[in-house]
Coordinates of C-alpha atoms (C1' of nucleotides) in Angstrom, one line a residue:
Chain D
M1 CA -10.2 -44.2 -2.6
S2 CA -9.3 -43.6 -6.2
S3 CA -6.7 -41.0 -7.3
T4 CA -9.5 -38.9 -8.7
D5 CA -11.2 -38.9 -5.6
Q6 CA -8.1 -37.9 -3.6
I7 CA -7.8 -35.0 -6.0
I8 CA -11.5 -34.0 -5.5
T9 CA -10.9 -34.1 -1.8
V10 CA -7.9 -31.7 -2.2
L11 CA -9.7 -29.4 -4.4
K12 CA -12.6 -29.0 -2.0
L13 CA -10.1 -27.8 0.6
E14 CA -9.6 -24.6 -1.3
Y15 CA -12.2 -21.9 -0.4
L16 CA -12.6 -20.9 -3.9
F17 CA -13.9 -24.2 -5.0
K18 CA -16.2 -24.8 -2.2
G19 CA -19.3 -24.0 -4.1
C20 CA -18.3 -25.1 -7.5
S21 CA -20.1 -27.5 -9.9
D22 CA -19.2 -31.1 -9.7
D23 CA -18.8 -30.9 -13.4
F24 CA -16.1 -28.2 -13.1
I25 CA -14.5 -30.1 -10.1
G26 CA -14.5 -33.3 -12.1
Q27 CA -12.7 -31.7 -14.9
M28 CA -10.1 -30.3 -12.7
A29 CA -9.6 -33.7 -11.1
A30 CA -9.2 -35.4 -14.4
Q31 CA -6.6 -33.0 -15.6
G32 CA -4.9 -32.3 -12.4
R33 CA -1.8 -34.2 -11.3
I34 CA -0.5 -34.8 -7.9
I35 CA 3.3 -34.0 -7.9
S36 CA 5.9 -34.4 -5.1
A37 CA 8.6 -32.0 -4.3
N38 CA 11.6 -32.2 -2.0
K39 CA 12.7 -29.7 0.6
G40 CA 14.3 -26.7 -1.4
Q41 CA 12.9 -27.7 -4.6
V42 CA 12.0 -24.8 -6.9
L43 CA 8.5 -25.3 -8.4
F44 CA 8.7 -22.3 -10.6
V45 CA 10.5 -18.8 -10.7
S46 CA 9.0 -15.5 -11.2
H47 CA 8.3 -14.6 -14.8
D48 CA 8.0 -18.3 -15.9
E49 CA 5.3 -19.0 -18.3
A50 CA 2.2 -19.9 -16.1
A51 CA 0.8 -23.0 -17.3
Y52 CA -0.5 -24.4 -14.0
F53 CA -1.9 -23.3 -10.8
Y54 CA -1.2 -25.3 -7.6
I55 CA -2.8 -26.4 -4.5
V56 CA -1.0 -27.6 -1.6
V57 CA -1.7 -31.2 -0.6
S58 CA 0.7 -31.5 2.3
G59 CA 3.5 -29.5 3.6
W60 CA 4.2 -25.8 3.2
V61 CA 5.1 -23.7 0.1
K62 CA 7.4 -20.6 0.3
L63 CA 6.5 -17.9 -2.2
F64 CA 9.0 -15.1 -2.7
R65 CA 10.9 -12.8 -4.8
E66 CA 14.6 -12.2 -5.1
T67 CA 16.8 -9.3 -6.2
L68 CA 19.7 -9.9 -8.3
D69 CA 22.1 -9.9 -5.5
G70 CA 20.0 -12.7 -3.7
A71 CA 18.2 -10.9 -1.1
Q72 CA 14.6 -12.6 -0.6
A73 CA 11.2 -11.0 0.3
V74 CA 8.8 -13.8 1.3
V75 CA 5.4 -13.1 -0.2
D76 CA 3.6 -15.8 1.9
I77 CA 3.9 -19.2 3.4
L78 CA 1.1 -21.5 2.4
P79 CA -0.4 -24.7 4.1
T80 CA -2.5 -27.4 2.9
G81 CA -5.6 -26.4 1.1
H82 CA -4.2 -23.2 -0.2
M83 CA -4.0 -22.4 -3.9
F84 CA -1.4 -20.2 -5.5
G85 CA -0.2 -19.1 -9.0
E86 CA -3.7 -18.5 -10.1
T87 CA -3.4 -14.7 -10.1
S88 CA -1.1 -15.1 -13.3
L89 CA -4.3 -15.1 -15.2
F90 CA -4.3 -11.4 -14.7
E91 CA -0.7 -11.0 -14.9
N92 CA 0.1 -11.5 -18.6
G93 CA 0.5 -15.1 -17.9
E94 CA 3.6 -15.1 -15.9
Y95 CA 4.1 -15.9 -12.3
P96 CA 4.7 -12.8 -10.1
F97 CA 6.8 -14.8 -7.7
S98 CA 9.0 -17.7 -7.2
A99 CA 7.7 -21.0 -5.2
E100 CA 9.7 -23.4 -3.3
A101 CA 8.8 -26.4 -1.3
T102 CA 10.0 -26.1 2.4
E103 CA 10.1 -29.8 3.0
S104 CA 9.1 -33.0 1.3
M105 CA 5.6 -32.4 0.3
K106 CA 2.8 -33.0 -2.3
L107 CA 1.1 -30.6 -4.6
L108 CA -1.9 -30.7 -7.0
A109 CA -1.2 -29.1 -10.5
V110 CA -4.0 -28.0 -12.5
P111 CA -3.8 -26.5 -16.1
M112 CA -4.5 -22.8 -15.9
G113 CA -6.8 -23.0 -18.8
L114 CA -9.5 -24.8 -17.0
L115 CA -9.7 -22.0 -14.4
Q116 CA -9.5 -19.3 -17.1
Q117 CA -12.5 -21.0 -19.1
E118 CA -14.5 -21.5 -16.0
I119 CA -14.0 -17.7 -14.8
E120 CA -14.9 -16.5 -18.4
N121 CA -17.9 -18.6 -18.8
N122 CA -19.4 -19.0 -15.4
P123 CA -20.2 -15.7 -13.7
K124 CA -20.6 -17.3 -10.5
M125 CA -17.1 -18.4 -10.8
A126 CA -15.8 -14.8 -11.6
L127 CA -17.6 -13.5 -8.4
A128 CA -16.2 -16.4 -6.3
M129 CA -12.9 -15.3 -7.7
L130 CA -13.4 -11.7 -6.9
S131 CA -14.2 -12.7 -3.3
A132 CA -11.1 -14.7 -3.1
M133 CA -9.0 -11.8 -4.4
A134 CA -10.7 -9.3 -1.9
R135 CA -9.9 -11.8 0.9
Y136 CA -6.2 -11.8 -0.2
R137 CA -6.1 -8.0 -0.5
K138 CA -7.3 -7.7 3.0
H139 CA -4.7 -10.2 4.1
Q140 CA -2.0 -8.2 2.3
D141 CA -3.2 -4.7 3.6
R142 CA -2.9 -6.0 7.1
E143 CA 0.5 -7.2 6.5
I144 CA 1.5 -3.8 5.3
E145 CA 0.1 -2.2 8.4
H146 CA 1.7 -4.9 10.7
R147 CA 5.1 -4.1 9.3
T148 CA 4.6 -0.4 9.6
L149 CA 3.0 -0.4 13.3
Q150 CA 4.2 -3.4 15.0
N151 CA 7.9 -4.2 16.1
A152 CA 9.5 -7.6 15.8
P153 CA 8.0 -9.1 19.1
Q154 CA 4.7 -7.7 18.5
R155 CA 4.6 -9.3 15.0
I156 CA 5.6 -12.7 16.5
G157 CA 2.9 -12.3 19.2
C158 CA 0.4 -11.5 16.5
F159 CA 1.2 -14.4 14.4
L160 CA 0.9 -16.8 17.4
L161 CA -2.4 -15.3 18.2
R162 CA -3.7 -16.1 14.8
L163 CA -2.3 -19.4 15.2
A164 CA -4.0 -20.2 18.4
D165 CA -7.6 -21.3 18.9
Q166 CA -9.1 -18.0 19.7
S167 CA -12.5 -19.3 20.5
H168 CA -11.1 -21.2 23.4
E169 CA -10.7 -19.5 26.8
G170 CA -8.0 -20.5 29.3
A171 CA -4.5 -22.2 28.6
V172 CA -3.2 -22.4 25.2
K173 CA -0.6 -24.6 23.6
I174 CA 0.7 -23.7 20.3
H175 CA 3.2 -25.6 18.0
L176 CA 5.0 -23.5 15.4
P177 CA 4.0 -24.6 11.9
Y178 CA 7.4 -24.6 10.4
D179 CA 10.9 -23.9 11.5
K180 CA 12.0 -20.6 13.0
T181 CA 14.3 -19.4 10.2
L182 CA 11.4 -19.6 7.9
L183 CA 9.1 -18.0 10.1
A184 CA 11.3 -15.2 10.6
S185 CA 11.4 -14.5 6.8
R186 CA 7.6 -14.7 6.8
L187 CA 7.5 -12.0 9.4
G188 CA 10.1 -9.9 7.5
M189 CA 13.0 -10.1 9.9
Q190 CA 16.4 -11.9 10.2
P191 CA 16.7 -15.2 12.2
E192 CA 18.7 -13.6 14.8
T193 CA 16.3 -10.9 15.2
F194 CA 13.6 -13.6 15.5
S195 CA 15.3 -15.3 18.3
R196 CA 15.9 -12.2 20.4
A197 CA 12.3 -10.9 19.7
L198 CA 10.9 -14.2 20.8
A199 CA 12.8 -13.9 24.0
K200 CA 11.8 -10.4 24.6
L201 CA 8.0 -11.6 24.0
K202 CA 8.5 -14.2 26.6
E203 CA 9.7 -11.6 29.0
K204 CA 7.0 -9.1 28.2
T205 CA 4.0 -11.7 28.1
G206 CA 5.0 -14.6 30.3
I207 CA 4.7 -17.2 27.6
K208 CA 6.5 -20.2 28.1
V209 CA 8.7 -21.3 25.0
N210 CA 10.2 -24.7 24.6
G211 CA 11.6 -25.4 21.2
A212 CA 8.8 -25.0 18.8
T213 CA 6.0 -25.4 21.4
I214 CA 4.7 -22.4 23.1
E215 CA 2.5 -22.4 26.1
M216 CA 0.6 -19.7 28.0
D217 CA -2.1 -19.5 30.7
S218 CA -4.4 -17.3 28.6
L219 CA -4.1 -15.2 25.4
D220 CA -4.7 -11.9 27.4
Q221 CA -1.2 -10.8 27.9
L222 CA -0.5 -11.6 24.2
V223 CA -3.4 -9.5 23.1
K224 CA -2.6 -6.6 25.3
Y225 CA 1.0 -6.6 24.1
S226 CA 0.5 -7.3 20.3
C227 CA -2.9 -5.9 19.4
A228 CA -2.0 -2.4 20.9
A229 CA -0.1 -1.7 17.9
C230 CA -2.8 -2.8 15.3
S231 CA -5.9 -1.2 14.0
S232 CA -8.0 -4.3 14.3
E233 CA -9.4 -5.5 17.4
F234 CA -8.9 -8.9 18.8
P235 CA -10.1 -11.3 17.5
C236 CA -9.4 -10.3 14.1
N237 CA -11.6 -12.2 11.8
D238 CA -8.4 -12.9 9.6
L239 CA -8.6 -15.9 7.4
P240 CA -5.5 -17.6 9.0
A241 CA -3.2 -18.6 6.1
C242 CA -0.8 -19.5 8.9
R243 CA -3.1 -22.2 10.3
K244 CA -3.7 -25.5 8.6
V245 CA -7.1 -26.3 7.1
E246 CA -8.8 -28.9 9.3
Chain Q
M1 CA -20.4 21.1 -20.4
S2 CA -23.3 20.0 -18.3
S3 CA -22.7 18.5 -14.8
T4 CA -23.6 15.1 -16.2
D5 CA -21.0 15.4 -19.0
Q6 CA -18.6 16.4 -16.3
I7 CA -19.2 13.3 -14.2
I8 CA -18.9 11.1 -17.4
T9 CA -15.5 12.8 -18.1
V10 CA -14.5 11.8 -14.5
L11 CA -15.9 8.4 -14.6
K12 CA -14.0 7.6 -17.8
L13 CA -10.6 8.5 -16.1
E14 CA -10.8 5.4 -14.1
Y15 CA -9.3 2.5 -15.6
L16 CA -12.1 0.1 -14.7
F17 CA -14.8 2.0 -16.5
K18 CA -12.7 2.6 -19.5
G19 CA -14.6 -0.2 -21.5
C20 CA -18.0 0.1 -19.9
S21 CA -21.3 0.6 -21.8
D22 CA -22.8 4.1 -22.2
D23 CA -25.7 2.8 -20.4
F24 CA -23.9 2.0 -17.2
I25 CA -21.8 5.1 -17.3
G26 CA -24.9 7.1 -17.8
Q27 CA -26.5 5.5 -14.9
M28 CA -23.6 6.3 -12.7
A29 CA -23.5 9.8 -13.9
A30 CA -27.2 10.3 -13.1
Q31 CA -26.9 8.9 -9.5
G32 CA -23.3 10.3 -8.8
R33 CA -22.7 13.5 -6.9
I34 CA -19.8 15.8 -6.9
I35 CA -18.8 16.5 -3.5
S36 CA -16.2 19.1 -2.2
A37 CA -14.1 18.2 0.8
N38 CA -11.6 20.5 2.8
K39 CA -8.1 19.7 3.8
G40 CA -8.2 17.3 6.7
Q41 CA -11.9 16.5 6.2
V42 CA -12.7 12.8 7.0
L43 CA -14.8 11.2 4.1
F44 CA -15.4 8.0 6.1
V45 CA -13.8 5.9 8.7
S46 CA -13.0 2.5 8.8
H47 CA -16.0 0.2 9.6
D48 CA -18.4 2.8 8.2
E49 CA -21.3 1.4 6.3
A50 CA -20.1 1.5 2.6
A51 CA -23.0 3.2 0.8
Y52 CA -20.8 4.8 -1.9
F53 CA -17.7 4.3 -3.8
Y54 CA -15.6 7.3 -4.7
I55 CA -13.6 8.6 -7.6
V56 CA -11.0 11.6 -7.1
V57 CA -12.0 14.5 -9.3
S58 CA -9.2 16.8 -8.1
G59 CA -6.4 16.6 -5.2
W60 CA -5.4 13.6 -3.3
V61 CA -7.0 11.3 -0.7
K62 CA -5.3 9.7 2.0
L63 CA -6.4 6.0 2.8
F64 CA -5.3 5.0 6.2
R65 CA -6.0 2.7 9.3
E66 CA -5.5 3.7 12.8
T67 CA -4.7 2.0 16.1
L68 CA -6.6 3.0 19.4
D69 CA -3.7 5.2 20.5
G70 CA -3.6 7.0 17.3
A71 CA -0.7 5.6 15.2
Q72 CA -1.6 5.6 11.5
A73 CA -0.7 3.3 8.8
V74 CA -1.2 4.9 5.3
V75 CA -2.8 2.4 3.0
D76 CA -2.4 4.5 -0.3
I77 CA -2.6 8.1 -1.5
L78 CA -4.6 8.4 -4.6
P79 CA -4.6 11.2 -7.3
T80 CA -7.3 12.3 -9.9
G81 CA -8.9 9.6 -11.7
H82 CA -8.6 6.8 -9.0
M83 CA -11.4 5.0 -7.3
F84 CA -11.7 3.8 -3.8
G85 CA -14.1 2.2 -1.4
E86 CA -15.3 -0.3 -4.0
T87 CA -13.6 -3.2 -2.3
S88 CA -16.2 -3.0 0.4
L89 CA -18.5 -4.9 -1.9
F90 CA -16.6 -7.9 -0.8
E91 CA -15.8 -6.8 2.8
N92 CA -19.3 -7.3 4.3
G93 CA -20.4 -3.8 3.2
E94 CA -17.9 -1.9 5.6
Y95 CA -15.0 0.4 4.4
P96 CA -11.7 -1.5 5.3
F97 CA -9.9 1.9 5.9
S98 CA -10.6 5.6 6.7
A99 CA -10.2 8.4 4.0
E100 CA -9.3 11.9 4.4
A101 CA -8.9 14.8 2.0
T102 CA -5.3 15.9 1.9
E103 CA -6.2 19.5 0.5
S104 CA -9.4 21.2 -0.8
M105 CA -10.5 18.8 -3.4
K106 CA -13.5 17.3 -5.3
L107 CA -14.9 13.9 -5.3
L108 CA -17.4 11.9 -7.1
A109 CA -19.5 9.8 -5.1
V110 CA -21.5 6.9 -6.6
P111 CA -24.0 4.4 -4.8
M112 CA -22.3 1.1 -4.3
G113 CA -25.5 -0.7 -5.4
L114 CA -24.9 0.4 -9.0
L115 CA -21.6 -1.2 -9.1
Q116 CA -22.8 -4.2 -7.4
Q117 CA -25.6 -4.8 -9.8
E118 CA -23.5 -4.3 -12.8
I119 CA -20.8 -6.7 -11.6
E120 CA -23.4 -9.2 -10.8
N121 CA -25.2 -8.9 -14.0
N122 CA -22.6 -8.2 -16.4
P123 CA -19.8 -10.8 -16.6
K124 CA -17.7 -8.5 -18.5
M125 CA -17.6 -6.1 -15.6
A126 CA -16.9 -8.8 -13.2
L127 CA -13.9 -9.8 -15.3
A128 CA -12.8 -6.1 -15.4
M129 CA -13.1 -5.8 -11.7
L130 CA -10.9 -8.9 -11.5
S131 CA -8.2 -7.2 -13.5
A132 CA -8.4 -4.2 -11.2
M133 CA -8.0 -6.3 -8.1
A134 CA -5.2 -8.1 -9.7
R135 CA -3.5 -4.9 -10.6
Y136 CA -3.9 -3.6 -7.1
R137 CA -2.7 -6.8 -5.6
K138 CA 0.7 -6.6 -7.6
H139 CA 0.9 -2.9 -6.3
Q140 CA 0.4 -4.1 -2.6
D141 CA 2.8 -7.2 -3.2
R142 CA 5.5 -4.8 -4.5
E143 CA 4.8 -2.2 -1.5
I144 CA 5.6 -5.2 0.7
E145 CA 8.7 -6.1 -0.9
H146 CA 10.0 -2.6 -0.9
R147 CA 9.3 -2.3 2.8
T148 CA 11.3 -5.6 3.4
L149 CA 14.3 -5.0 0.9
Q150 CA 14.7 -1.2 0.5
N151 CA 15.9 1.3 3.2
A152 CA 14.5 4.9 3.5
P153 CA 16.6 6.4 0.9
Q154 CA 16.1 3.6 -1.7
R155 CA 12.3 4.0 -1.2
I156 CA 12.5 7.5 -1.9
G157 CA 14.7 7.1 -4.9
C158 CA 12.0 4.3 -6.2
F159 CA 9.1 6.6 -5.6
L160 CA 11.0 9.4 -7.6
L161 CA 11.5 7.0 -10.4
R162 CA 7.8 6.0 -10.7
L163 CA 7.2 9.6 -10.7
A164 CA 9.5 10.4 -13.5
D165 CA 8.8 10.0 -17.2
Q166 CA 10.6 6.8 -17.7
S167 CA 10.4 6.7 -21.5
H168 CA 12.6 10.0 -21.6
E169 CA 16.4 9.9 -21.7
G170 CA 18.5 12.8 -20.4
A171 CA 17.8 15.3 -17.8
V172 CA 14.7 15.1 -15.6
K173 CA 12.8 17.4 -13.4
I174 CA 10.3 16.1 -10.9
H175 CA 7.8 17.9 -8.9
L176 CA 6.6 16.0 -5.6
P177 CA 3.0 15.6 -5.8
Y178 CA 2.2 16.5 -2.3
D179 CA 3.9 17.7 0.7
K180 CA 6.9 15.7 2.3
T181 CA 5.2 15.0 5.6
L182 CA 2.5 13.1 3.6
L183 CA 4.9 11.4 1.2
A184 CA 6.9 10.1 4.4
S185 CA 3.7 8.4 5.6
R186 CA 3.2 7.1 2.3
L187 CA 6.5 5.4 2.3
G188 CA 6.2 4.2 5.8
M189 CA 8.5 6.6 7.6
Q190 CA 8.7 9.5 10.0
P191 CA 9.1 13.0 8.5
E192 CA 12.5 13.4 10.1
T193 CA 13.7 10.3 8.6
F194 CA 12.4 11.4 5.1
S195 CA 14.1 14.5 5.4
R196 CA 17.4 12.8 6.3
A197 CA 16.9 10.0 3.9
L198 CA 16.4 12.5 1.0
A199 CA 19.7 14.3 1.9
K200 CA 21.4 10.9 1.8
L201 CA 19.9 10.1 -1.6
K202 CA 21.1 13.2 -2.8
E203 CA 24.6 12.6 -1.6
K204 CA 24.6 9.1 -3.1
T205 CA 22.9 9.9 -6.5
G206 CA 23.8 13.5 -7.1
I207 CA 20.1 14.6 -7.6
K208 CA 19.5 18.2 -6.9
V209 CA 16.7 19.0 -4.3
N210 CA 15.1 22.4 -4.2
G211 CA 12.0 22.4 -2.0
A212 CA 9.5 20.2 -3.8
T213 CA 11.3 20.1 -7.1
I214 CA 14.0 17.6 -7.9
E215 CA 16.4 17.5 -10.9
M216 CA 19.0 15.1 -12.2
D217 CA 20.9 14.8 -15.5
S218 CA 19.7 11.3 -16.1
L219 CA 17.8 8.6 -14.1
D220 CA 20.9 6.3 -14.1
Q221 CA 22.2 6.9 -10.7
L222 CA 18.9 6.7 -9.0
V223 CA 18.1 3.4 -10.9
K224 CA 21.4 2.0 -9.8
Y225 CA 20.9 3.0 -6.3
S226 CA 17.3 2.2 -5.7
C227 CA 16.7 -0.7 -8.0
A228 CA 19.5 -2.9 -6.8
A229 CA 17.2 -3.5 -3.7
C230 CA 14.2 -4.7 -5.6
S231 CA 13.2 -7.9 -7.5
S232 CA 11.7 -5.9 -10.6
E233 CA 14.1 -4.6 -13.3
F234 CA 13.9 -0.9 -14.5
P235 CA 11.6 0.3 -15.8
C236 CA 9.1 -1.5 -13.6
N237 CA 5.7 -1.4 -15.5
D238 CA 3.9 -0.4 -12.4
L239 CA 0.7 1.5 -12.7
P240 CA 1.7 4.6 -11.2
A241 CA -0.9 5.4 -8.5
C242 CA 1.7 8.0 -7.7
R243 CA 1.5 10.0 -10.8
K244 CA -1.4 12.1 -12.0
V245 CA -3.5 10.5 -14.8
E246 CA -3.3 12.9 -17.8
Chain Z
dT1 C1' 2.8 43.9 6.2
dC2 C1' 2.6 41.1 10.1
dT3 C1' 1.5 36.9 12.1
dA4 C1' -0.1 32.3 13.3
dA5 C1' -0.1 27.8 11.7
dC6 C1' 2.3 24.4 9.6
dA7 C1' 5.9 22.1 7.2
dT8 C1' 10.6 21.1 7.2
dT9 C1' 15.2 20.6 8.8
dT10 C1' 18.7 19.7 12.4
dG11 C1' 20.8 18.0 16.5
dA12 C1' 21.0 14.9 20.4
dC13 C1' 20.0 10.7 21.7
dA14 C1' 17.3 6.2 22.2
dA15 C1' 15.4 2.2 20.4
dT16 C1' 15.3 -1.4 16.8
dA17 C1' 17.0 -4.4 13.7
dG18 C1' 20.9 -6.2 10.9
dT19 C1' 25.6 -8.1 10.4
dC20 C1' 29.3 -11.1 11.2
dA21 C1' 31.3 -14.6 13.9
dA22 C1' 31.4 -18.2 17.4
dG23 C1' 29.0 -21.8 19.9
dG24 C1' 25.5 -25.0 21.4
dC25 C1' 21.9 -28.3 20.4
dA26 C1' 19.7 -32.0 18.2
dA27 C1' 18.8 -35.5 14.7
dG28 C1' 20.5 -38.6 11.8
dT29 C1' 24.7 -41.2 9.8
dT30 C1' 28.7 -43.7 9.6
Chain U
dA1 C1' 30.3 -43.2 20.2
dA2 C1' 32.0 -39.8 17.1
dC3 C1' 30.7 -36.8 13.3
dT4 C1' 28.3 -34.1 10.2
dT5 C1' 24.8 -31.0 9.1
dG6 C1' 21.7 -27.7 9.7
dC7 C1' 19.1 -24.9 13.0
dC8 C1' 19.2 -21.9 16.6
dT9 C1' 21.1 -19.0 19.9
dT10 C1' 24.3 -15.5 21.8
dG11 C1' 27.8 -11.8 21.9
dA12 C1' 29.7 -7.9 20.0
dC13 C1' 29.2 -4.3 17.1
dT14 C1' 27.1 -1.5 13.4
dA15 C1' 23.3 0.6 10.8
dT16 C1' 19.0 2.4 10.5
dT17 C1' 15.2 4.3 12.1
dG18 C1' 12.5 6.8 15.7
dT19 C1' 11.7 10.3 19.3
dC20 C1' 11.8 14.6 21.3
dA21 C1' 13.1 19.3 21.2
dA22 C1' 14.3 23.5 19.1
dA23 C1' 15.2 26.4 15.1
dT24 C1' 14.1 27.7 10.5
dG25 C1' 11.2 28.1 6.5
dT26 C1' 6.7 28.9 4.2
dT27 C1' 2.2 30.4 3.4
dA28 C1' -2.3 32.0 3.9
dG29 C1' -4.9 35.1 6.2
dA30 C1' -5.8 39.1 9.4

DNA sequence: TCTAACATTTGACAATAGTCAAGGCAAGTT
DNA sequence: AACTTGCCTTGACTATTGTCAAATGTTAGA
């Protein structure tokens, strides 16, 4: 497979580009570049001029913001096929957060101008972008709700549920997508709190924890415990930005 | 002033409609209806079919979500000139939250179809809508950050700062826009916690609290105390959805 | 004016989460 | 095997926030 074909495959993973013209996809493929990043490498920092948007090719990216004294708030952690940095189009051309590779990984960088042109010239693209923004907004709204109504063990349970295959009845085996310290920050808690909260979740729901592998006979207990403190009914038709795109 | 002219005045308060054609504004004015709501009146509940979007004419609207056992998470509290319910266009036609009048107030209800058509037929409108969504997203992102990094007194201080006239040096007098219980829920805390946190803020920054009126010699102390736990520098060019539109 | 209905504050206490320090564990290196 | 490094867990303690109950203010009506 040629490099361009590889890039096209990556582009089509991102929901926003699913229905795009071959012409536009082709342009992005021609001007896009696959780049590598090592663990801990900072791709850009908040307020950098946003010349590119990115799509995760492999690995996970941490988006975050930082105070002067170093406290971090993780905005999101994105898997393969997810786009980021594109909202800078509407934020006076600056990235609104910093981005860091959480492991050795690959990314596709595409010049922002391409997307901007397409949105401005192709009404369908603007509508698609609107859908993408709305989807994200829903995701963020739910995040705020979770932080307000769920305690630490419930948030972990909720995350596990979104990670699990919800269509499937019976026994479930889940593998945590990235390390526990990172997951803790994703859920807005300290690593120590995560460790204790997972232990409490285990005690309350009977899940079996073995390192990064979690097993249970069924999702029922988890649903009962976590979804009680959430306004959405299980299964929440969330776009799972915590699960890898197949 | 005719009823239609009144409605046009209201429509032009909303940022999204600032640059719209007189034709579209006229259509909305013709099909829009001013409605009254009493304190506590529920305008719609989450998952209702979204036939109208709304603009606040006077008073404040609480947007919230609720769990089965009655716990509430306040999504936002909107003042005069702000629109809500419009995102249902991208949420399979259902409202993603419930809305309640926090006092006796007036609202403008406009059929959703009008906005939908305009967005689909007028590329400029789609772009304006994109900007509006991006602005809102920024707002929500910051909210998550505040919940993560700021404690209760700092969140109150931050809210006061956004309420204050930041361009003006020297002594400041602020009047809380709605009652403290509601403000507490807006900031994601219990009324009791709010009361104590305000007392602590007073002690830490020397602000003078008298009922709903708050005075201080300058914003400096507040900035020092609250903005230390935030990634944005003061003054944060937030769109103040907490301050009324002039 | 009086009063009922709320809003706000306060006290006492419980639950939850954060902080700091010390170990344990596992994977990879020398 | 011994060592290093980073991740994770645990203990002890603190800080923050929530809960429940009671007292105090406030306000809009009757």
